[in-house]
Short mmCIF file of C-alpha atoms and ligand atoms in Angstrom, two decimals:
data_model
loop_
_atom_site.label_atom_id
_atom_site.label_comp_id
_atom_site.label_asym_id
_atom_site.label_seq_id
_atom_site.Cartn_x
_atom_site.Cartn_y
_atom_site.Cartn_z
CA UNK A 108 0.00 0.13 0.07
CA UNK A 109 2.80 2.31 0.73
CA UNK A 110 5.45 0.90 -1.45
CA UNK A 111 7.78 0.02 1.59
CA UNK A 112 8.25 -3.59 0.58
CA UNK A 113 7.36 -6.94 1.95
CA UNK A 114 7.50 -5.82 5.61
CA UNK A 115 5.11 -2.91 5.02
CA UNK A 116 2.64 -5.21 3.00
CA UNK A 117 2.55 -7.31 5.99
CA UNK A 118 2.35 -4.55 8.35
CA UNK A 119 -0.63 -3.06 6.32
CA UNK A 120 -2.50 -6.24 6.34
CA UNK A 121 -2.07 -6.53 10.13
CA UNK A 122 -3.09 -2.92 10.78
CA UNK A 123 -6.16 -3.31 8.64
CA UNK A 124 -7.31 -6.55 10.39
CA UNK A 125 -6.67 -5.08 13.77
CA UNK A 126 -8.14 -1.51 12.90
CA UNK A 127 -5.14 0.23 14.01
CA UNK A 128 -3.53 3.10 12.43
CA UNK A 129 0.16 3.10 11.33
CA UNK A 130 1.05 5.96 13.65
CA UNK A 131 0.05 4.20 16.83
CA UNK A 132 1.44 1.02 15.67
CA UNK A 133 4.96 2.91 15.05
CA UNK A 134 4.59 4.41 18.30
CA UNK A 135 4.14 1.07 20.14
CA UNK A 136 7.42 -0.25 18.23
CA UNK A 137 9.03 3.08 19.00
CA UNK A 138 8.46 2.80 22.79
CA UNK A 139 10.12 -0.46 22.89
CA UNK A 140 13.58 0.76 21.25
CA UNK A 141 13.52 4.47 21.99
CA UNK A 142 13.05 6.13 25.23
CA UNK A 143 9.57 7.56 25.50
CA UNK A 144 9.38 6.52 21.83
CA UNK A 145 11.10 9.54 20.72
CA UNK A 146 14.73 11.33 20.34
CA UNK A 147 13.72 14.57 21.86
CA UNK A 148 11.37 14.94 24.94
CA UNK A 149 8.95 17.76 23.75
CA UNK A 150 7.60 15.82 20.76
CA UNK A 151 6.40 12.96 22.81
CA UNK A 152 3.10 14.84 23.45
CA UNK A 153 3.42 14.26 27.20
CA UNK A 154 2.86 17.84 27.90
CA UNK A 155 -0.58 17.78 25.99
CA UNK A 156 -1.60 14.15 26.35
CA UNK A 157 -2.32 11.50 23.64
CA UNK A 158 0.20 9.86 21.23
CA UNK A 159 2.88 11.55 19.01
CA UNK A 160 1.94 11.61 15.30
CA UNK A 161 4.51 9.97 13.03
CA UNK A 162 5.10 11.66 9.81
CA UNK A 163 5.74 10.46 6.40
CA UNK A 164 6.63 13.63 4.42
CA UNK A 165 6.32 17.51 4.58
CA UNK A 166 5.94 19.71 1.52
CA UNK A 167 5.61 23.62 1.76
CA UNK A 168 3.45 24.56 4.74
CA UNK A 169 2.02 21.02 5.36
CA UNK A 170 2.99 17.70 7.12
CA UNK A 171 1.63 14.49 6.02
CA UNK A 172 1.38 11.62 8.57
CA UNK A 173 1.95 7.87 8.00
CA UNK A 174 -1.82 7.38 7.68
CA UNK A 175 -2.18 9.94 5.07
CA UNK A 176 -3.73 12.88 6.80
CA UNK A 177 -2.34 16.30 6.35
CA UNK A 178 -1.74 19.05 8.61
CA UNK A 179 -0.94 22.88 8.38
CA UNK A 180 2.36 22.90 10.17
CA UNK A 181 3.30 25.55 12.69
CA UNK A 182 6.30 23.79 14.20
CA UNK A 183 8.45 23.98 11.11
CA UNK A 184 11.08 21.67 12.64
CA UNK A 185 11.28 24.08 15.67
CA UNK A 186 11.78 27.10 13.42
CA UNK A 187 14.42 25.41 11.39
CA UNK A 188 12.26 25.60 8.07
CA UNK A 189 11.69 28.95 7.57
CA UNK A 190 10.97 28.16 3.75
CA UNK A 191 8.85 25.30 4.61
CA UNK A 192 9.11 21.68 4.03
CA UNK A 193 11.23 20.34 1.06
CA UNK A 194 11.92 23.82 -0.48
CA UNK A 195 12.87 22.84 -4.16
CA UNK A 196 15.89 24.81 -4.25
CA UNK A 197 17.17 23.62 -0.77
CA UNK A 198 16.30 19.96 -1.75
CA UNK A 199 18.36 20.42 -5.02
CA UNK A 200 21.34 21.85 -3.04
CA UNK A 201 21.31 18.94 -0.59
CA UNK A 202 21.15 16.27 -3.33
CA UNK A 203 23.79 17.99 -5.39
CA UNK A 204 25.99 18.22 -2.50
CA UNK A 205 25.23 14.46 -1.27
CA UNK A 206 26.10 13.06 -4.75
CA UNK A 207 29.47 14.48 -4.52
CA UNK A 208 30.14 13.02 -1.08
CA UNK A 209 28.54 13.86 2.38
CA UNK A 210 31.43 14.59 4.42
CA UNK A 211 35.21 14.98 3.98
CA UNK A 212 36.34 15.65 7.41
CA UNK A 213 38.34 18.28 5.75
CA UNK A 214 37.61 21.83 4.38
CA UNK A 215 35.07 22.46 1.50
CA UNK A 216 33.88 25.23 -0.60
CA UNK A 217 30.41 25.46 0.83
CA UNK A 218 31.63 26.16 4.48
CA UNK A 219 33.38 29.35 3.11
CA UNK A 220 30.40 30.51 1.33
CA UNK A 221 28.12 29.94 4.22
CA UNK A 222 30.55 31.73 6.53
CA UNK A 223 30.69 34.59 4.11
CA UNK A 224 26.97 34.84 4.08
CA UNK A 225 26.75 34.71 7.89
CA UNK A 226 29.25 37.20 8.47
CA UNK A 227 27.78 39.58 5.85
CA UNK A 228 24.40 39.54 7.50
CA UNK A 229 25.53 39.93 11.03
CA UNK A 230 28.20 42.62 11.50
CA UNK A 231 29.04 41.39 14.96
CA UNK A 232 30.13 38.16 13.51
CA UNK A 233 33.64 38.59 11.80
CA UNK A 234 34.52 34.81 12.04
CA UNK A 235 32.50 31.83 12.66
CA UNK A 236 32.98 28.23 13.73
CA UNK A 237 30.27 25.68 12.44
CA UNK A 238 29.14 22.90 14.76
CA UNK A 239 26.34 20.32 14.41
CA UNK A 240 23.82 21.66 16.81
CA UNK A 241 22.70 24.78 18.87
CA UNK A 242 23.71 22.86 22.06
CA UNK A 243 27.19 22.49 20.85
CA UNK A 244 27.12 26.23 19.68
CA UNK A 245 26.25 27.54 23.14
CA UNK A 246 28.57 25.08 24.92
CA UNK A 247 31.44 26.11 23.07
CA UNK A 248 30.53 29.86 23.42
CA UNK A 249 30.63 29.44 26.96
CA UNK A 250 34.14 27.78 26.96
CA UNK A 251 35.27 30.48 24.67
CA UNK A 252 34.07 33.32 27.07
CA UNK A 253 35.68 31.44 30.15
CA UNK A 254 38.94 30.97 28.06
CA UNK A 255 38.85 34.46 26.93
CA UNK A 256 38.11 36.24 30.13
CA UNK A 257 39.83 33.88 32.57
CA UNK A 258 36.46 34.05 34.65
CA UNK A 259 34.28 31.20 35.67
CA UNK A 260 30.66 32.52 36.36
CA UNK A 261 27.98 32.65 33.69
CA UNK A 262 24.52 34.46 33.99
CA UNK A 263 21.54 33.12 32.20
CA UNK A 264 18.00 33.89 32.59
CA UNK A 265 15.02 31.56 33.79
CA UNK A 266 12.88 30.39 30.98
CA UNK A 267 15.71 30.91 28.32
CA UNK A 268 16.93 27.61 26.85
CA UNK A 269 20.37 27.15 25.56
CA UNK A 270 20.48 23.37 24.83
CA UNK A 271 21.33 20.62 27.16
CA UNK A 272 24.90 21.46 28.30
CA UNK A 273 25.06 20.88 32.07
CA UNK A 274 25.82 24.59 32.91
CA UNK A 275 22.47 25.46 31.30
CA UNK A 276 20.12 22.88 32.83
CA UNK A 277 18.68 25.06 35.75
CA UNK A 278 15.42 26.78 35.46
CA UNK A 279 15.64 26.52 31.62
CA UNK A 280 12.81 26.73 29.05
CA UNK A 281 11.71 24.18 26.30
CA UNK A 282 11.49 20.58 27.67
CA UNK A 283 12.77 21.70 31.13
CA UNK A 284 9.75 24.01 31.33
CA UNK A 285 7.34 21.52 29.59
CA UNK A 286 7.90 18.74 32.21
CA UNK A 287 8.69 21.22 35.12
CA UNK A 288 12.16 19.97 35.83
CA UNK A 289 13.90 22.79 37.89
CA UNK A 290 17.47 21.12 37.43
CA UNK A 291 18.30 18.20 35.36
CA UNK A 292 19.21 15.01 37.42
CA UNK A 293 22.98 14.16 36.33
CA UNK A 294 24.08 17.91 36.73
CA UNK A 295 26.43 18.25 39.62
CA UNK A 296 26.47 21.04 41.94
CA UNK A 297 30.06 21.84 41.22
CA UNK A 298 29.00 22.62 37.73
CA UNK A 299 26.00 24.59 38.49
CA UNK A 300 27.27 26.62 41.14
CA UNK A 301 28.90 28.75 38.48
CA UNK A 302 25.75 29.41 36.72
CA UNK A 303 23.72 32.32 38.14
CA UNK A 304 19.97 32.40 36.96
CA UNK A 305 18.17 35.62 37.12
CA UNK A 306 14.69 36.87 35.93
CA UNK A 307 14.38 37.69 32.31
CA UNK A 308 13.71 41.37 31.60
CA UNK A 309 14.73 42.36 35.09
CA UNK A 310 17.10 45.09 34.67
CA UNK A 311 17.53 45.87 38.52
CA UNK A 312 18.43 42.36 39.31
CA UNK A 313 20.94 42.08 36.65
CA UNK A 314 22.55 45.24 37.64
CA UNK A 315 22.79 44.03 41.26
CA UNK A 316 24.14 40.55 40.55
CA UNK A 317 26.58 41.98 38.02
CA UNK A 318 27.98 44.30 40.60
CA UNK A 319 28.18 41.49 43.34
CA UNK A 320 30.08 39.09 41.15
CA UNK A 321 31.98 42.01 39.16
CA UNK A 322 35.36 40.28 38.91
CA UNK A 323 33.93 36.67 38.23
CA UNK A 324 31.27 36.85 35.34
CA UNK A 325 32.84 35.44 32.26
CA UNK A 326 29.46 35.78 30.19
CA UNK A 327 25.78 36.87 30.24
CA UNK A 328 24.05 34.53 27.79
CA UNK A 329 20.49 35.27 26.68
CA UNK A 330 17.96 34.65 24.04
CA UNK A 331 17.24 38.10 22.79
CA UNK A 332 13.76 36.91 21.87
CA UNK A 333 13.04 33.91 24.00
CA UNK A 334 11.45 31.32 22.30
CA UNK A 335 11.50 28.35 24.75
CA UNK A 336 9.00 29.89 27.24
CA UNK A 337 6.46 30.46 24.54
CA UNK A 338 7.66 33.80 22.88
CA UNK A 339 8.90 36.56 25.35
CA UNK A 340 11.02 39.41 23.73
CA UNK A 341 13.64 41.19 25.86
CA UNK A 342 13.06 44.85 26.37
CA UNK A 343 15.14 47.16 24.59
CA UNK A 344 16.20 48.44 28.06
CA UNK A 345 17.20 45.08 29.30
CA UNK A 346 19.24 44.38 26.21
CA UNK A 347 20.90 47.59 26.42
CA UNK A 348 21.76 47.29 30.09
CA UNK A 349 23.09 43.73 29.52
CA UNK A 350 25.51 45.39 26.90
CA UNK A 351 26.40 48.30 29.23
CA UNK A 352 27.12 45.97 32.11
CA UNK A 353 29.20 43.61 30.17
CA UNK A 354 31.40 46.34 28.82
CA UNK A 355 31.69 47.63 32.51
CA UNK A 356 32.82 44.52 34.05
CA UNK A 357 34.71 42.99 31.04
CA UNK A 358 32.32 39.98 30.59
CA UNK A 359 31.13 38.92 27.25
CA UNK A 360 27.59 39.21 26.15
CA UNK A 361 26.23 36.01 24.31
CA UNK A 362 23.07 36.15 22.18
CA UNK A 363 21.65 32.84 21.69
CA UNK A 364 20.12 33.37 18.21
CA UNK A 365 19.55 29.80 17.47
CA UNK A 366 16.09 30.48 17.10
CA UNK A 367 15.91 34.10 16.14
CA UNK A 368 18.77 34.14 13.89
CA UNK A 369 17.78 34.97 10.45
CA UNK A 370 14.21 34.35 11.33
CA UNK A 371 13.02 37.74 12.68
CA UNK A 372 15.21 39.81 10.24
CA UNK A 373 17.85 39.40 7.75
CA UNK A 374 20.61 40.07 10.33
CA UNK A 375 18.63 38.23 13.39
CA UNK A 376 17.59 39.70 16.61
CA UNK A 377 20.51 41.75 17.07
CA UNK A 378 19.83 43.99 13.92
CA UNK A 379 16.30 44.76 15.49
CA UNK A 380 17.68 45.70 18.71
CA UNK A 381 20.74 47.57 17.17
CA UNK A 382 22.90 45.83 19.54
CA UNK A 383 26.18 44.00 18.96
CA UNK A 384 26.81 40.93 21.19
CA UNK A 385 30.48 39.59 21.63
CA UNK A 386 29.48 36.14 20.67
CA UNK A 387 26.38 34.99 18.71
CA UNK A 388 25.13 31.32 18.67
CA UNK A 389 23.30 30.14 15.72
CA UNK A 390 21.63 26.91 14.39
CA UNK A 391 18.38 25.83 12.82
CA UNK A 392 17.97 28.13 9.72
CA UNK A 393 21.64 28.10 8.92
CA UNK A 394 21.30 24.39 8.25
CA UNK A 395 18.16 24.58 6.05
CA UNK A 396 16.68 21.42 8.03
CA UNK A 397 20.08 19.61 8.28
CA UNK A 398 21.74 19.36 11.61
CA UNK A 399 23.92 22.53 12.26
CA UNK A 400 25.09 25.14 14.67
CA UNK A 401 27.58 27.95 14.67
CA UNK A 402 29.20 30.36 17.06
CA UNK A 403 30.90 33.47 15.94
CA UNK A 404 32.16 36.91 16.91
CA UNK A 405 35.07 39.31 16.35
CA UNK A 406 38.28 38.17 15.05
CA UNK A 407 39.90 39.25 18.50
CA UNK A 408 37.76 36.82 20.27
CA UNK A 409 37.38 34.11 17.92
CA UNK A 410 41.10 33.79 17.53
CA UNK A 411 41.27 32.15 20.90
CA UNK A 412 39.69 28.85 19.50
CA UNK A 413 42.08 26.25 18.34
CA UNK A 414 44.06 25.95 16.18
CA UNK A 415 44.88 29.80 16.45
CA UNK A 416 44.35 29.69 20.31
CA UNK A 417 44.12 27.35 23.16
CA UNK A 418 40.35 27.04 23.74
CA UNK A 419 39.80 23.58 22.13
CA UNK A 420 36.62 22.63 20.16
CA UNK A 421 36.34 20.28 17.42
CA UNK A 422 33.97 18.08 15.17
CA UNK A 423 34.12 15.32 12.64
CA UNK A 424 31.18 16.45 10.68
CA UNK A 425 31.53 20.10 11.43
CA UNK A 426 31.08 22.23 8.08
CA UNK A 427 29.93 19.09 6.02
CA UNK A 428 29.01 20.10 2.59
CA UNK A 429 25.41 18.84 2.79
CA UNK A 430 24.46 20.93 5.84
CA UNK A 431 26.49 24.07 4.62
CA UNK A 432 24.80 23.58 1.07
CA UNK A 433 21.27 23.53 2.61
CA UNK A 434 22.03 26.45 4.78
CA UNK A 435 23.46 28.48 1.96
CA UNK A 436 20.41 27.80 -0.53
CA UNK A 437 18.14 28.89 2.52
CA UNK A 438 19.81 32.04 3.41
CA UNK A 439 20.17 33.01 -0.26
CA UNK A 440 16.54 32.95 -0.64
CA UNK A 441 15.74 34.98 2.49
CA UNK A 442 15.61 38.74 1.29
CA UNK A 443 13.52 41.60 2.36
CA UNK A 444 10.63 40.37 0.47
CA UNK A 445 10.42 37.12 2.38
CA UNK A 446 10.74 38.94 5.66
CA UNK A 447 7.94 41.35 4.78
CA UNK A 448 5.77 38.34 3.61
CA UNK A 449 6.48 36.60 6.95
CA UNK A 450 5.25 39.67 8.84
CA UNK A 451 2.19 40.26 6.95
CA UNK A 452 1.13 36.57 7.28
CA UNK A 453 2.17 36.50 11.03
CA UNK A 454 0.30 39.96 11.66
CA UNK A 455 -2.75 38.15 10.10
CA UNK A 456 -2.41 35.00 12.18
CA UNK A 457 -1.75 36.89 15.50
CA UNK A 458 -4.77 39.38 15.04
CA UNK A 459 -7.05 36.68 13.75
CA UNK A 460 -6.40 34.51 16.65
CA UNK A 461 -6.71 37.37 19.13
CA UNK A 462 -10.18 38.38 17.59
CA UNK A 463 -11.34 34.60 17.70
CA UNK A 464 -10.46 34.41 21.29
CA UNK A 465 -12.17 37.68 22.06
CA UNK A 466 -15.35 36.75 20.47
CA UNK A 467 -15.55 33.48 22.48
CA UNK A 468 -14.48 35.03 25.55
CA UNK A 469 -11.33 33.11 25.85
CA UNK A 470 -8.42 35.02 27.78
CA UNK A 471 -5.12 34.89 25.79
CA UNK A 472 -2.15 36.90 25.67
CA UNK A 473 0.06 36.73 22.44
CA UNK A 474 3.65 37.82 22.05
CA UNK A 475 4.91 38.12 18.60
CA UNK A 476 8.03 39.04 16.89
CA UNK A 477 7.98 38.56 13.12
CA UNK A 478 7.14 34.93 12.40
CA UNK A 479 7.60 33.88 15.94
CA UNK A 480 4.25 33.63 17.90
CA UNK A 481 3.66 32.75 21.39
CA UNK A 482 0.16 32.14 22.58
CA UNK A 483 -0.51 32.06 26.39
CA UNK A 484 -3.84 31.04 27.97
CA UNK A 485 -3.70 34.19 30.40
CA UNK A 486 -5.17 37.41 30.64
CA UNK A 487 -1.85 39.26 31.77
CA UNK A 488 1.11 40.34 29.94
CA UNK A 489 3.95 37.85 29.63
CA UNK A 490 7.42 39.32 30.18
CA UNK A 491 9.15 36.57 31.94
CA UNK A 492 9.38 32.98 32.89
CA UNK A 493 6.96 33.50 36.03
CA UNK A 494 4.43 35.31 33.78
CA UNK A 495 4.62 32.44 31.14
CA UNK A 496 4.17 29.72 33.79
CA UNK A 497 0.80 31.39 34.57
CA UNK A 498 -0.65 29.99 31.17
CA UNK A 499 -3.32 27.47 31.45
CA UNK A 500 -1.73 24.42 30.23
CA UNK A 501 -4.91 22.43 30.35
CA UNK A 502 -6.52 24.96 28.21
CA UNK A 503 -3.48 24.91 25.69
CA UNK A 504 -3.82 20.91 25.44
CA UNK A 505 -7.39 21.17 24.81
CA UNK A 506 -6.79 23.85 22.07
CA UNK A 507 -3.77 21.85 20.68
CA UNK A 508 -6.04 18.64 20.38
CA UNK A 509 -8.92 20.37 18.65
CA UNK A 510 -6.79 22.15 16.36
CA UNK A 511 -4.96 18.55 15.46
CA UNK A 512 -8.32 17.12 14.58
CA UNK A 513 -8.97 20.14 12.38
CA UNK A 514 -5.63 19.68 10.54
CA UNK A 515 -3.66 22.12 12.24
CA UNK A 516 -0.41 21.01 13.93
CA UNK A 517 0.97 23.29 16.82
CA UNK A 518 3.85 22.88 19.14
CA UNK A 519 2.94 20.10 21.64
CA UNK A 520 3.82 22.06 24.67
CA UNK A 521 2.46 25.54 25.99
CA UNK A 522 6.21 26.73 26.26
CA UNK A 523 7.21 26.53 22.62
CA UNK A 524 6.91 28.75 19.49
CA UNK A 525 4.48 28.81 16.72
CA UNK A 526 6.51 29.41 13.62
CA UNK A 527 5.26 30.46 10.21
CA UNK A 528 7.23 29.76 6.79
CA UNK A 529 7.45 31.58 3.50
CA UNK A 530 5.30 28.55 2.25
CA UNK A 531 2.30 29.43 4.29
CA UNK A 532 -0.25 31.17 2.44
CA UNK A 533 -3.19 33.58 2.99
CA UNK A 534 -5.37 30.66 2.60
CA UNK A 535 -3.68 28.80 5.30
CA UNK A 536 -3.78 31.44 7.73
CA UNK A 537 -7.59 31.98 7.15
CA UNK A 538 -8.11 28.19 7.53
CA UNK A 539 -6.19 28.44 10.75
CA UNK A 540 -8.09 31.29 12.44
CA UNK A 541 -11.34 29.66 11.50
CA UNK A 542 -10.07 26.50 13.13
CA UNK A 543 -9.08 28.55 16.36
CA UNK A 544 -12.56 30.04 16.25
CA UNK A 545 -14.01 26.70 16.48
CA UNK A 546 -11.54 25.46 19.07
CA UNK A 547 -12.16 28.44 21.38
CA UNK A 548 -15.81 27.71 21.27
CA UNK A 549 -15.25 24.13 22.85
CA UNK A 550 -12.36 24.67 25.26
N1 HOZ B 649 14.27 21.81 22.05
C1 HOZ B 649 13.47 21.91 20.90
C2 HOZ B 649 12.31 22.88 20.98
N2 HOZ B 649 12.61 24.18 21.46
C3 HOZ B 649 13.16 20.65 20.27
C4 HOZ B 649 12.02 19.92 20.99
C5 HOZ B 649 11.73 18.43 20.31
O1 HOZ B 649 12.07 18.26 19.21
O2 HOZ B 649 11.26 17.55 21.26
#
């Protein structure tokens, strides 16, 4: 039936006779061989209940599950797919690169081109080092900041998520928020004692703590537009103060733009705020859907990394031609017109959902920056993690499942971001708002 060969034919016969769908069947098999049936916690649906959906393919704004049902996708591989699924040019770039070899473990042309594209777009980034995930990028950025400054402490903010490196796994967003895990087991006190976690957007707290630890802070790391506690943008005052204090105390300012980089503007969130961080961490979009990460900054800082300096970091698949080509094809398609289109559609979605909620007397609060949207089921503004946690998680779950039955795939957690792609159409948005309106009537 699906053309998967003899095993699939037998499976199909079994599924039909047992009236079971293929997604549930795969989930059962997955549970036996993969922890929670998944390879990353949030996608398990544990936060919203029910079973995760197994997908067969994606094209444009749509995902198709293994049972043939299609969904409008607002996860977009957690923001990586800004052009939508299987964009023709990105796919072609991947295939062309793969046919000439997937990894050389040696330099290639595509990595030079992608580095040039990134440094041209982000003025604070003169040099870049490619890695294979956002976690690697932030982990390496912290090592660089410590090696460069000779200091130990890092300041981070509750609700921001910087990947799963030990130093970051306290009061963090994404899966840690979703599953209410304050500090990950396995992270030892000796490591976490050098992490100071403060309230996001709290200028006074940052000033006080920086003054208290004035000689010890290697870096302040933040998501300028937090996308892992829902969407919570930093205030301009907060970002400016972080820059000012890092300069004052000789600490490095690290922007984690793994999500916001090249999503909210051509030059990332730093372009919107007009602030230059010392180190920028990237991921997602710069891999065009392939695994990737990067960190970059001024020549002066970056030259401390090996082989020029003594901060060590390495990677077998780093800069591989497939991921580099996919990222390059993606960035080259992202000009002003694409950002304007994303803004227009995202505005339509934001206002459509707000109006539908109001009509149905459902309290929601929406934060949006470009094509990043956070929907909170609360009537108060959301400016930090404490505010974000006031969202009615049960209402979100009901909303999520109702939307799913209507063919709209939202993030399976109230603490993640709704992403749009350039493949989403006006009609997609209209259909989504209509669905939201129906969902608000029943939740
Ligand atoms: N941490 C990512 C979301 N911010 C990925 C979640 C997942 O795939 O489960």
